PDB file of C-alpha atoms in Angstrom:
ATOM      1  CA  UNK A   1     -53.987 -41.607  16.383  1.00 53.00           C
ATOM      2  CA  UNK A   2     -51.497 -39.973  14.289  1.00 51.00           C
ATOM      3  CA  UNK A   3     -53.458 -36.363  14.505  1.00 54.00           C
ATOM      4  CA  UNK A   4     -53.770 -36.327  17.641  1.00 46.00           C
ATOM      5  CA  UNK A   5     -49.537 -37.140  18.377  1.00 46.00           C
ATOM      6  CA  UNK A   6     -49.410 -34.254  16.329  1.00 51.00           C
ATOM      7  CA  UNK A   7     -52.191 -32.042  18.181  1.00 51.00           C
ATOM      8  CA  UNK A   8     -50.117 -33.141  21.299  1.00 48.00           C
ATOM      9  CA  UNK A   9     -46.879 -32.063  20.215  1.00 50.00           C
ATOM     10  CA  UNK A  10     -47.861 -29.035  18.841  1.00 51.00           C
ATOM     11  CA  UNK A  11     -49.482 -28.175  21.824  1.00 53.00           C
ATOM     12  CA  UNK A  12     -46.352 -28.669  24.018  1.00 52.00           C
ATOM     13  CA  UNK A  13     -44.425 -26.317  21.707  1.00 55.00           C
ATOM     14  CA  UNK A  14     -46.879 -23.948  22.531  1.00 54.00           C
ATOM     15  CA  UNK A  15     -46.149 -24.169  26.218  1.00 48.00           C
ATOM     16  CA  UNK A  16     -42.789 -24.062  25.674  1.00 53.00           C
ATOM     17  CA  UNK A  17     -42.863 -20.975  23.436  1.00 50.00           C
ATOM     18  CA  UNK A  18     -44.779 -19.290  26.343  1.00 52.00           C
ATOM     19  CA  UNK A  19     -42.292 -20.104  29.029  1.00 54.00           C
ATOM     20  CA  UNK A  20     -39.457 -18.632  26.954  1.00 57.00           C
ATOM     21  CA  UNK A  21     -38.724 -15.143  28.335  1.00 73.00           C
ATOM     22  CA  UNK A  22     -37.203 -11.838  27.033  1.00 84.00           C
ATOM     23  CA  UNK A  23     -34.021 -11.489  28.873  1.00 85.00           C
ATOM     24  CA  UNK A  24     -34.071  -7.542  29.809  1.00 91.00           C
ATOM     25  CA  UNK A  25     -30.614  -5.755  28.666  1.00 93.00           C
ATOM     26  CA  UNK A  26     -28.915  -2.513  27.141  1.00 94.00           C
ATOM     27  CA  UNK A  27     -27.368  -1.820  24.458  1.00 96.00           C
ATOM     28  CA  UNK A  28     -24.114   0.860  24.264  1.00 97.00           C
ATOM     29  CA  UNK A  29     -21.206   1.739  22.189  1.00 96.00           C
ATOM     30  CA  UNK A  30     -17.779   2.443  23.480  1.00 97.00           C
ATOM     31  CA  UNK A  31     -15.054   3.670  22.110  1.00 96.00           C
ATOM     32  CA  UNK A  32     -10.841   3.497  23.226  1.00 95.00           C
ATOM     33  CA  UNK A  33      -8.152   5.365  21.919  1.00 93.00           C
ATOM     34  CA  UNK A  34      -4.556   5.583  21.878  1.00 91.00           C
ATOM     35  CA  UNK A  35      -2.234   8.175  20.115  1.00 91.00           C
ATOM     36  CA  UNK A  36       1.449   6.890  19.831  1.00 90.00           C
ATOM     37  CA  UNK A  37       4.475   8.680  18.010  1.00 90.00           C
ATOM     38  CA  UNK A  38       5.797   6.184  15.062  1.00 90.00           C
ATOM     39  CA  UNK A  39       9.186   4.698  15.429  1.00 92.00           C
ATOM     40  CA  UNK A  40       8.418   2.873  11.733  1.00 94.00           C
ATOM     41  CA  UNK A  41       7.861   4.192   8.334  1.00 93.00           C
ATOM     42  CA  UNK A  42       7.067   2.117   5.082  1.00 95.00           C
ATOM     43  CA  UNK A  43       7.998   3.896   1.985  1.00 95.00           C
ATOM     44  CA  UNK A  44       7.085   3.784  -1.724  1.00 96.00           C
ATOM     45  CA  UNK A  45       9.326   4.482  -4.310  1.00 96.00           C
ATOM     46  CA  UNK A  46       9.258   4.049  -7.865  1.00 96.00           C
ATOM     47  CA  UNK A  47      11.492   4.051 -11.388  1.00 96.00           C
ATOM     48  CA  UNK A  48      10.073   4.997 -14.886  1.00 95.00           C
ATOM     49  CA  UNK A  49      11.661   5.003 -17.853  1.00 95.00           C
ATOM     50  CA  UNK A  50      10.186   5.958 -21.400  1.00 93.00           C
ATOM     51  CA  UNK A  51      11.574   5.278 -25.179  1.00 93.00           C
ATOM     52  CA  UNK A  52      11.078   3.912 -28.410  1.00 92.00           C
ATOM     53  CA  UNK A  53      12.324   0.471 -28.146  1.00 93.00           C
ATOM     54  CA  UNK A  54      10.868  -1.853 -25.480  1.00 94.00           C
ATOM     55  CA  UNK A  55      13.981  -3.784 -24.643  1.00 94.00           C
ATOM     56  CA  UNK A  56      15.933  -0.384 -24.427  1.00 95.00           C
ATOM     57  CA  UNK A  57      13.731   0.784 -22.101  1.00 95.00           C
ATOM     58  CA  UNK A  58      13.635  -2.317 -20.008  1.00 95.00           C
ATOM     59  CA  UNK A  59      17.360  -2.640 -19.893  1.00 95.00           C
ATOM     60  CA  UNK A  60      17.182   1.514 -19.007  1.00 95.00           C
ATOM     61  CA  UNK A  61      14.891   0.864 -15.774  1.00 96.00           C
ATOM     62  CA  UNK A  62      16.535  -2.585 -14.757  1.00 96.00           C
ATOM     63  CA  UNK A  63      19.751  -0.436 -14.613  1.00 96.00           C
ATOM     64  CA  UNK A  64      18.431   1.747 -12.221  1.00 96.00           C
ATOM     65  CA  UNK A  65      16.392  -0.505  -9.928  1.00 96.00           C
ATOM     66  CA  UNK A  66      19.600  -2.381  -9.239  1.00 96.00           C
ATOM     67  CA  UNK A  67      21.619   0.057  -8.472  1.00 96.00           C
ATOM     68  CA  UNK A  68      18.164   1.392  -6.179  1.00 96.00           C
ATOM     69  CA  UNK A  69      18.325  -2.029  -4.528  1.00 96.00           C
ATOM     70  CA  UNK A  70      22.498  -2.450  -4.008  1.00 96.00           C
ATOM     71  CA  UNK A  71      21.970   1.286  -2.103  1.00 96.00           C
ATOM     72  CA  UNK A  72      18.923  -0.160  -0.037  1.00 96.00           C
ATOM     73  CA  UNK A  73      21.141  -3.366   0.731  1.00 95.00           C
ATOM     74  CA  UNK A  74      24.264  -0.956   1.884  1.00 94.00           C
ATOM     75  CA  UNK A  75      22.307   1.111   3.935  1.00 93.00           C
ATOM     76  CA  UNK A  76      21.799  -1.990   6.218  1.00 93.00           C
ATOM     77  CA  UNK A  77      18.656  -2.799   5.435  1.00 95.00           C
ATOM     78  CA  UNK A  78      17.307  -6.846   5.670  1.00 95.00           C
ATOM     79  CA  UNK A  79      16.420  -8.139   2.480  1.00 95.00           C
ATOM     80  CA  UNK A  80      13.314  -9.044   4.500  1.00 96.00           C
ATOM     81  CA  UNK A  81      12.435  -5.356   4.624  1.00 97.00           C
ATOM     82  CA  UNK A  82      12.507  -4.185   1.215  1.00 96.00           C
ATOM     83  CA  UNK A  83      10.630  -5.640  -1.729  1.00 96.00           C
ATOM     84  CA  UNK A  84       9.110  -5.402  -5.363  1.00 95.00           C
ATOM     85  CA  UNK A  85       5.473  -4.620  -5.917  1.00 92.00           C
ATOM     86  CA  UNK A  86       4.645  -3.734  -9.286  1.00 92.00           C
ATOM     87  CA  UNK A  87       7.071  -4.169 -12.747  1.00 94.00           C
ATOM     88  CA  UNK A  88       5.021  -3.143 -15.940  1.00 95.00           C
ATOM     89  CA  UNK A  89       6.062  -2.499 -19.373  1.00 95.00           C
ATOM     90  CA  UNK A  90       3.525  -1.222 -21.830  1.00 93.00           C
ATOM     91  CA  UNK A  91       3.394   0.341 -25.718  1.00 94.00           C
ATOM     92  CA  UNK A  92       1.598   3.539 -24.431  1.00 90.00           C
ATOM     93  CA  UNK A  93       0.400   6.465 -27.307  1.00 88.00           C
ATOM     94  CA  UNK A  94       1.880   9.775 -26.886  1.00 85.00           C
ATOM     95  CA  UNK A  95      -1.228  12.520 -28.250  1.00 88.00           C
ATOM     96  CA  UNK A  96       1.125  14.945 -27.996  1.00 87.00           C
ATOM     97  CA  UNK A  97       3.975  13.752 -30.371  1.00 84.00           C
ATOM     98  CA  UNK A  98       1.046  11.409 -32.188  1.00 86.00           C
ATOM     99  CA  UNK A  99       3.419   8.643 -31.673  1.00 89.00           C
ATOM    100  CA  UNK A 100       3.972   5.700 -29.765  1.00 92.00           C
ATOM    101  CA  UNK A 101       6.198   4.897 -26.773  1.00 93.00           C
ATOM    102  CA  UNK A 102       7.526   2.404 -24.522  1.00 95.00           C
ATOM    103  CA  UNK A 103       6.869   2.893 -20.609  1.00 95.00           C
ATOM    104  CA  UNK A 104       8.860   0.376 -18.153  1.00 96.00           C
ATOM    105  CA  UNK A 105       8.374   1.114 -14.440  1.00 95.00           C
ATOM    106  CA  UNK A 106       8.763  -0.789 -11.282  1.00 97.00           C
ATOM    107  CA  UNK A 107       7.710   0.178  -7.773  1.00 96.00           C
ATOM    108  CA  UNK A 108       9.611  -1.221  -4.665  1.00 97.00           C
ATOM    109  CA  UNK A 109       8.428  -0.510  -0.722  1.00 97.00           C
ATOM    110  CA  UNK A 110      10.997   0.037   2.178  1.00 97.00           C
ATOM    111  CA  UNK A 111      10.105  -0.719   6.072  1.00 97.00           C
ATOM    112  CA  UNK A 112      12.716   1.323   7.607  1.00 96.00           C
ATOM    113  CA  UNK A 113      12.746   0.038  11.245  1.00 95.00           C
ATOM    114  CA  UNK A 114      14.788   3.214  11.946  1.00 93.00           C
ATOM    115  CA  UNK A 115      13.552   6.898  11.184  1.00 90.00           C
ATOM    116  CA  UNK A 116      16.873   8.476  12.285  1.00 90.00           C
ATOM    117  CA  UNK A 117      17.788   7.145   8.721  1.00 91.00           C
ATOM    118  CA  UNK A 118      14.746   8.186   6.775  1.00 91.00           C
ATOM    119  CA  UNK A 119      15.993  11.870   5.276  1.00 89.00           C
ATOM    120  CA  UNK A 120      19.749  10.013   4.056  1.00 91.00           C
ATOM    121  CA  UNK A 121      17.856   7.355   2.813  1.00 93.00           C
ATOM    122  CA  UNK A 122      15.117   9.294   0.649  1.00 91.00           C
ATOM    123  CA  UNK A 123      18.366  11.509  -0.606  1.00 91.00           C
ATOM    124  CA  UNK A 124      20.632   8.813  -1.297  1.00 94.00           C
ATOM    125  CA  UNK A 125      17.265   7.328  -3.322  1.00 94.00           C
ATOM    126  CA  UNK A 126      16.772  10.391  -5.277  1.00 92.00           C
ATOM    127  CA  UNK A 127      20.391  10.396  -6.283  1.00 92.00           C
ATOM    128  CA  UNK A 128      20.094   6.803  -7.273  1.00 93.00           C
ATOM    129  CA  UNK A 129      17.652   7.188  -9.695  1.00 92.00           C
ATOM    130  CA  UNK A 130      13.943   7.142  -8.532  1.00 94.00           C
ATOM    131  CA  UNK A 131      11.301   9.043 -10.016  1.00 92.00           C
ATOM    132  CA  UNK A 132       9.002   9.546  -7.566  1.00 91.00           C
ATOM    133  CA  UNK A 133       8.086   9.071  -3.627  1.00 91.00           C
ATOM    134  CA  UNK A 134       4.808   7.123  -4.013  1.00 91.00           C
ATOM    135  CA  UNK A 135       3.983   7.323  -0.189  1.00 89.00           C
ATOM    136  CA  UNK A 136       5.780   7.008   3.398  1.00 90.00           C
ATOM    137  CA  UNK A 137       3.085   5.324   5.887  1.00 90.00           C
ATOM    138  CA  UNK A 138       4.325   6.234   9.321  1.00 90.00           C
ATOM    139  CA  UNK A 139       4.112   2.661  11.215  1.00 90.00           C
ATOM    140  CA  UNK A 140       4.759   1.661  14.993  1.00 92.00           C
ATOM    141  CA  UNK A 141       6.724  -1.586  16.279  1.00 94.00           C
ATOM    142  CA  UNK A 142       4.385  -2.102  18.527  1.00 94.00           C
ATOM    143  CA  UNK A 143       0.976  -1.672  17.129  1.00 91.00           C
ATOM    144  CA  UNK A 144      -0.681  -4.975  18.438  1.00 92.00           C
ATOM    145  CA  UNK A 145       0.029  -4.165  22.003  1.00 95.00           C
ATOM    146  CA  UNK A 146      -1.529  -0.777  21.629  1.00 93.00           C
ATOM    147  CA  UNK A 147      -4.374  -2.414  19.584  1.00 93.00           C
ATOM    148  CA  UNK A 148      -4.814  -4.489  22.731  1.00 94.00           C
ATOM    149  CA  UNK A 149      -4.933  -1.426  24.975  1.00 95.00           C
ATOM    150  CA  UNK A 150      -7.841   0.467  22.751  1.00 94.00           C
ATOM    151  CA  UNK A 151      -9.752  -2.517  22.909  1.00 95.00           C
ATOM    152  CA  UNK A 152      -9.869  -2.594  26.531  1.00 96.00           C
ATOM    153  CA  UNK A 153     -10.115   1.090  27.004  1.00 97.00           C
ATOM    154  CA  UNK A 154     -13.354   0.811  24.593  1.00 97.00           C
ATOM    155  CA  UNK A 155     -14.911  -1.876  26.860  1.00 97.00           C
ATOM    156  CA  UNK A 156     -14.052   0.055  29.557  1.00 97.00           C
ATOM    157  CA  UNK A 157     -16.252   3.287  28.317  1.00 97.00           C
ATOM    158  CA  UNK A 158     -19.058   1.052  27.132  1.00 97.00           C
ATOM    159  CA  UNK A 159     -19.266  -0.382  30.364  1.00 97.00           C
ATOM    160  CA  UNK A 160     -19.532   2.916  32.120  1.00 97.00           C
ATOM    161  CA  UNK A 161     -22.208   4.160  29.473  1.00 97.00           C
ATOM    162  CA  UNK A 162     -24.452   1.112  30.655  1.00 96.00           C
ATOM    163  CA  UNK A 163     -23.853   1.903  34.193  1.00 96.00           C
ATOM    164  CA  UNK A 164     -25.108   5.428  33.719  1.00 96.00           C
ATOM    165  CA  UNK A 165     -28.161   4.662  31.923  1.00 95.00           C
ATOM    166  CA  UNK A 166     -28.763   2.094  34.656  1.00 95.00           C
ATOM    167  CA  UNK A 167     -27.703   3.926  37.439  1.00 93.00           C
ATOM    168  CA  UNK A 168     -30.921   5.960  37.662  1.00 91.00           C
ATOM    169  CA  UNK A 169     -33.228   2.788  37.304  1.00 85.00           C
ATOM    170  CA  UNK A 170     -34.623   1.997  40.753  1.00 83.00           C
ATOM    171  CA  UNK A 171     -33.564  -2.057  41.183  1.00 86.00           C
ATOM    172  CA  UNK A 172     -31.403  -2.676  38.122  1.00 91.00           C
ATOM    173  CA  UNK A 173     -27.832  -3.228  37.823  1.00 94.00           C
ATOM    174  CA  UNK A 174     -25.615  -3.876  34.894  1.00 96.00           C
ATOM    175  CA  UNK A 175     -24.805  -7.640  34.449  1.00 94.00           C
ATOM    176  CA  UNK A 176     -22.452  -9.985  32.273  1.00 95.00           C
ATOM    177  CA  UNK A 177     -22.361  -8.838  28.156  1.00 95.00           C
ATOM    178  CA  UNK A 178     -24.457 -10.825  25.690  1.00 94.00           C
ATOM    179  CA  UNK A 179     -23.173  -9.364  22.411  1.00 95.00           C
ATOM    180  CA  UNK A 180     -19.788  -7.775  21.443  1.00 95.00           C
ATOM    181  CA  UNK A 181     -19.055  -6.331  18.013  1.00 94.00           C
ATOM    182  CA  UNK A 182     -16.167  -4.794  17.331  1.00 91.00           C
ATOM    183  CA  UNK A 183     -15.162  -2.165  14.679  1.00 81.00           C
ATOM    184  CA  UNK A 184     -11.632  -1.061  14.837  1.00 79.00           C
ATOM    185  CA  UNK A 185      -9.071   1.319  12.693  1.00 67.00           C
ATOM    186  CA  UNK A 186      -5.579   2.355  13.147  1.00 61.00           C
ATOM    187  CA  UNK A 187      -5.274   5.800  11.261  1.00 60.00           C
ATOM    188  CA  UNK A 188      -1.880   5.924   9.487  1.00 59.00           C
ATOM    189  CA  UNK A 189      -0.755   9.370   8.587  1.00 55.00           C
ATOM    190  CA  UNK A 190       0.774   9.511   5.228  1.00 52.00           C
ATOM    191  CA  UNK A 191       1.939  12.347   4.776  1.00 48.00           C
ATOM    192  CA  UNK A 192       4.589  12.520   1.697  1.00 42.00           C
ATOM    193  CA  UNK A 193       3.708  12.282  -2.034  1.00 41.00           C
ATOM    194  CA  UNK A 194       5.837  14.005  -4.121  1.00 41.00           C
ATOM    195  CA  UNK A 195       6.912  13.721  -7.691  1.00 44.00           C
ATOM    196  CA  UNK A 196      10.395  13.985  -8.815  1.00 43.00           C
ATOM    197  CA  UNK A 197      10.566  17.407  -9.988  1.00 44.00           C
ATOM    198  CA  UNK A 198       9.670  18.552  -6.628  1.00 43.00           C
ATOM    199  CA  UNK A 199      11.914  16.149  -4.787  1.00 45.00           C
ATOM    200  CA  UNK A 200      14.857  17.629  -6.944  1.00 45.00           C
ATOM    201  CA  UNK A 201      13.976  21.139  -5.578  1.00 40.00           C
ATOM    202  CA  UNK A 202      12.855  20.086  -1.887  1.00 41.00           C
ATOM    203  CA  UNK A 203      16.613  17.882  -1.415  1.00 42.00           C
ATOM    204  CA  UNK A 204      18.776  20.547  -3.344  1.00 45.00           C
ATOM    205  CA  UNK A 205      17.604  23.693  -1.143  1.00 42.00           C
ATOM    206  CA  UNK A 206      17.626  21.567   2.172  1.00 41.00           C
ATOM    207  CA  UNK A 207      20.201  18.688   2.432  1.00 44.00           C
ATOM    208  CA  UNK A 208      20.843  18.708   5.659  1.00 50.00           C
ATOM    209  CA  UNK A 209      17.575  20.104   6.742  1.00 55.00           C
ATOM    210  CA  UNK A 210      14.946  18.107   9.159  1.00 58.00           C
ATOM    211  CA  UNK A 211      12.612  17.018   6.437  1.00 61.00           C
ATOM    212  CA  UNK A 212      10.161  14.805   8.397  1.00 64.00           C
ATOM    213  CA  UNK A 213       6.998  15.099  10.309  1.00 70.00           C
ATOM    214  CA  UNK A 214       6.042  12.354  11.637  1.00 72.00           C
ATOM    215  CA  UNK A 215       2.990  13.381  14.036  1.00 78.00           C
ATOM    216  CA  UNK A 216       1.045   9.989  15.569  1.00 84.00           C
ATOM    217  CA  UNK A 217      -0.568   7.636  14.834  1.00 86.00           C
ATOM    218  CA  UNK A 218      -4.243   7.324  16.358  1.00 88.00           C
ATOM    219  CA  UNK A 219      -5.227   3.411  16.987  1.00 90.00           C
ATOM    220  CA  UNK A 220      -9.066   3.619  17.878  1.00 92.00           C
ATOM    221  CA  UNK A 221     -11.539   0.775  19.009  1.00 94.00           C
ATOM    222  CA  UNK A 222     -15.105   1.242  18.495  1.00 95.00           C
ATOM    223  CA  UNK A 223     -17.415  -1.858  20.210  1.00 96.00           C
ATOM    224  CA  UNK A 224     -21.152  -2.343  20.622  1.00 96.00           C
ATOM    225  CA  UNK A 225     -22.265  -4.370  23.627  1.00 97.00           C
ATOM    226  CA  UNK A 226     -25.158  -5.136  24.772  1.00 96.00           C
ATOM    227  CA  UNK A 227     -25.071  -6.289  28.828  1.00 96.00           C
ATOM    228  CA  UNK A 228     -28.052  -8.073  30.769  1.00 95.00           C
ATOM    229  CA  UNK A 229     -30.155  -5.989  33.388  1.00 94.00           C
ATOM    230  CA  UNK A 230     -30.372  -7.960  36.451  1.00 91.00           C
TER     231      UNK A 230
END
């Protein structure tokens, strides 16, 4: 009795295997994007200080990181909007001298919400005390809404695509989307790295000199769908 329940059952999943049908569809890509100028600009800066006696070089480099941070707060900008991100001291070995050193350096980011400000704020930074521009990553204030806008844009074009692959199939039409995968970027240009030796030359010869080019930033969305054929 029990083999044949089982004969029975299996049998009925057969049936039902056979009456499931491949649902006819296409598949596309589409792509949306949306160059905006940047109104934002997060910058890397960092202090470095080398010597013989750890503490001595510590107290060195905590010198100048305050008086980095007092200019940051007195150039108006939130504490919210300036922080720490790295603080290292190390014994390091010097092959040159055949000695050994101590290395203290600590790297603190900027958002400045306002790029008028960016060339007095990367001289007044120089003349504080920083070694070196680590990177300036041009931002904008409104990224998410433009984010939103690619997006769209990109189902827009695949859309399209699948209507004109379909278009020249006698009795098919495009119908609602199965599958969406999305794979977006937001290219940031980043344009400044510069050591201090070269910042010392660059600020000198042009103080009062446009120093910034901020070009755009390019926010693409790239989606895969794949729509039913009805």
């Amino acid at each position: 009795m029990k083999k044949l329940v089982m004969i029975l059952l299996f049998s009925a999943g057969m049936v039902q295997a056979q009456e499931v049908k491949t649902v006819p569809q296409i598949s596309v890509s589409g792509e949306g994007k949306i160059k905006v100028t940047p109104d934002e600009a997060l910058i890397t800066v960092a202090v470095e200080n080398t010597g013989k006696e750890a503490a001595e070089v510590k107290k060195k480099n905590d010198e100048i990181v305050d008086k980095v941070l007092k200019l940051i707060k007195q150039r108006g900008i939130p504490t919210a909007d300036y922080q720490t991100q790295r603080v290292n001291l190390y014994k390091n070995y010097d092959y040159n001298t055949k000695k050994y050193n101590y290395v203290a350096n600590q790297t603190i980011s900027i958002h400045l919400k306002d790029l008028s400000k960016y060339d007095k704020l990367m001289m007044d930074l120089v003349d504080s005390g920083i070694n070196s521009i680590q990177g300036v990553e041009f931002k904008s204030s409104k990224i998410k809404e433009y984010e939103s806008q690619a997006r769209k844009k990109a189902m827009v074009d695949a859309k399209q695509k699948a209507e004109d692959y379909v278009s020249v199939l006698a009795g098919q039409k495009v119908g609602k989307a199965l599958v969406i995968s999305d794979n977006s970027f937001t290219n940031y240009p980043r344009p400044v790295y510069a050591s201090m030796k070269s910042l010392d030359v660059a600020y000198e010869q042009m103080p009062e000199k446009e120093t910034l080019a901020i070009g755009e930033i390019e926010i693409i969305s790239n989606v895969s769908v794949s729509f039913v054929l009805e």
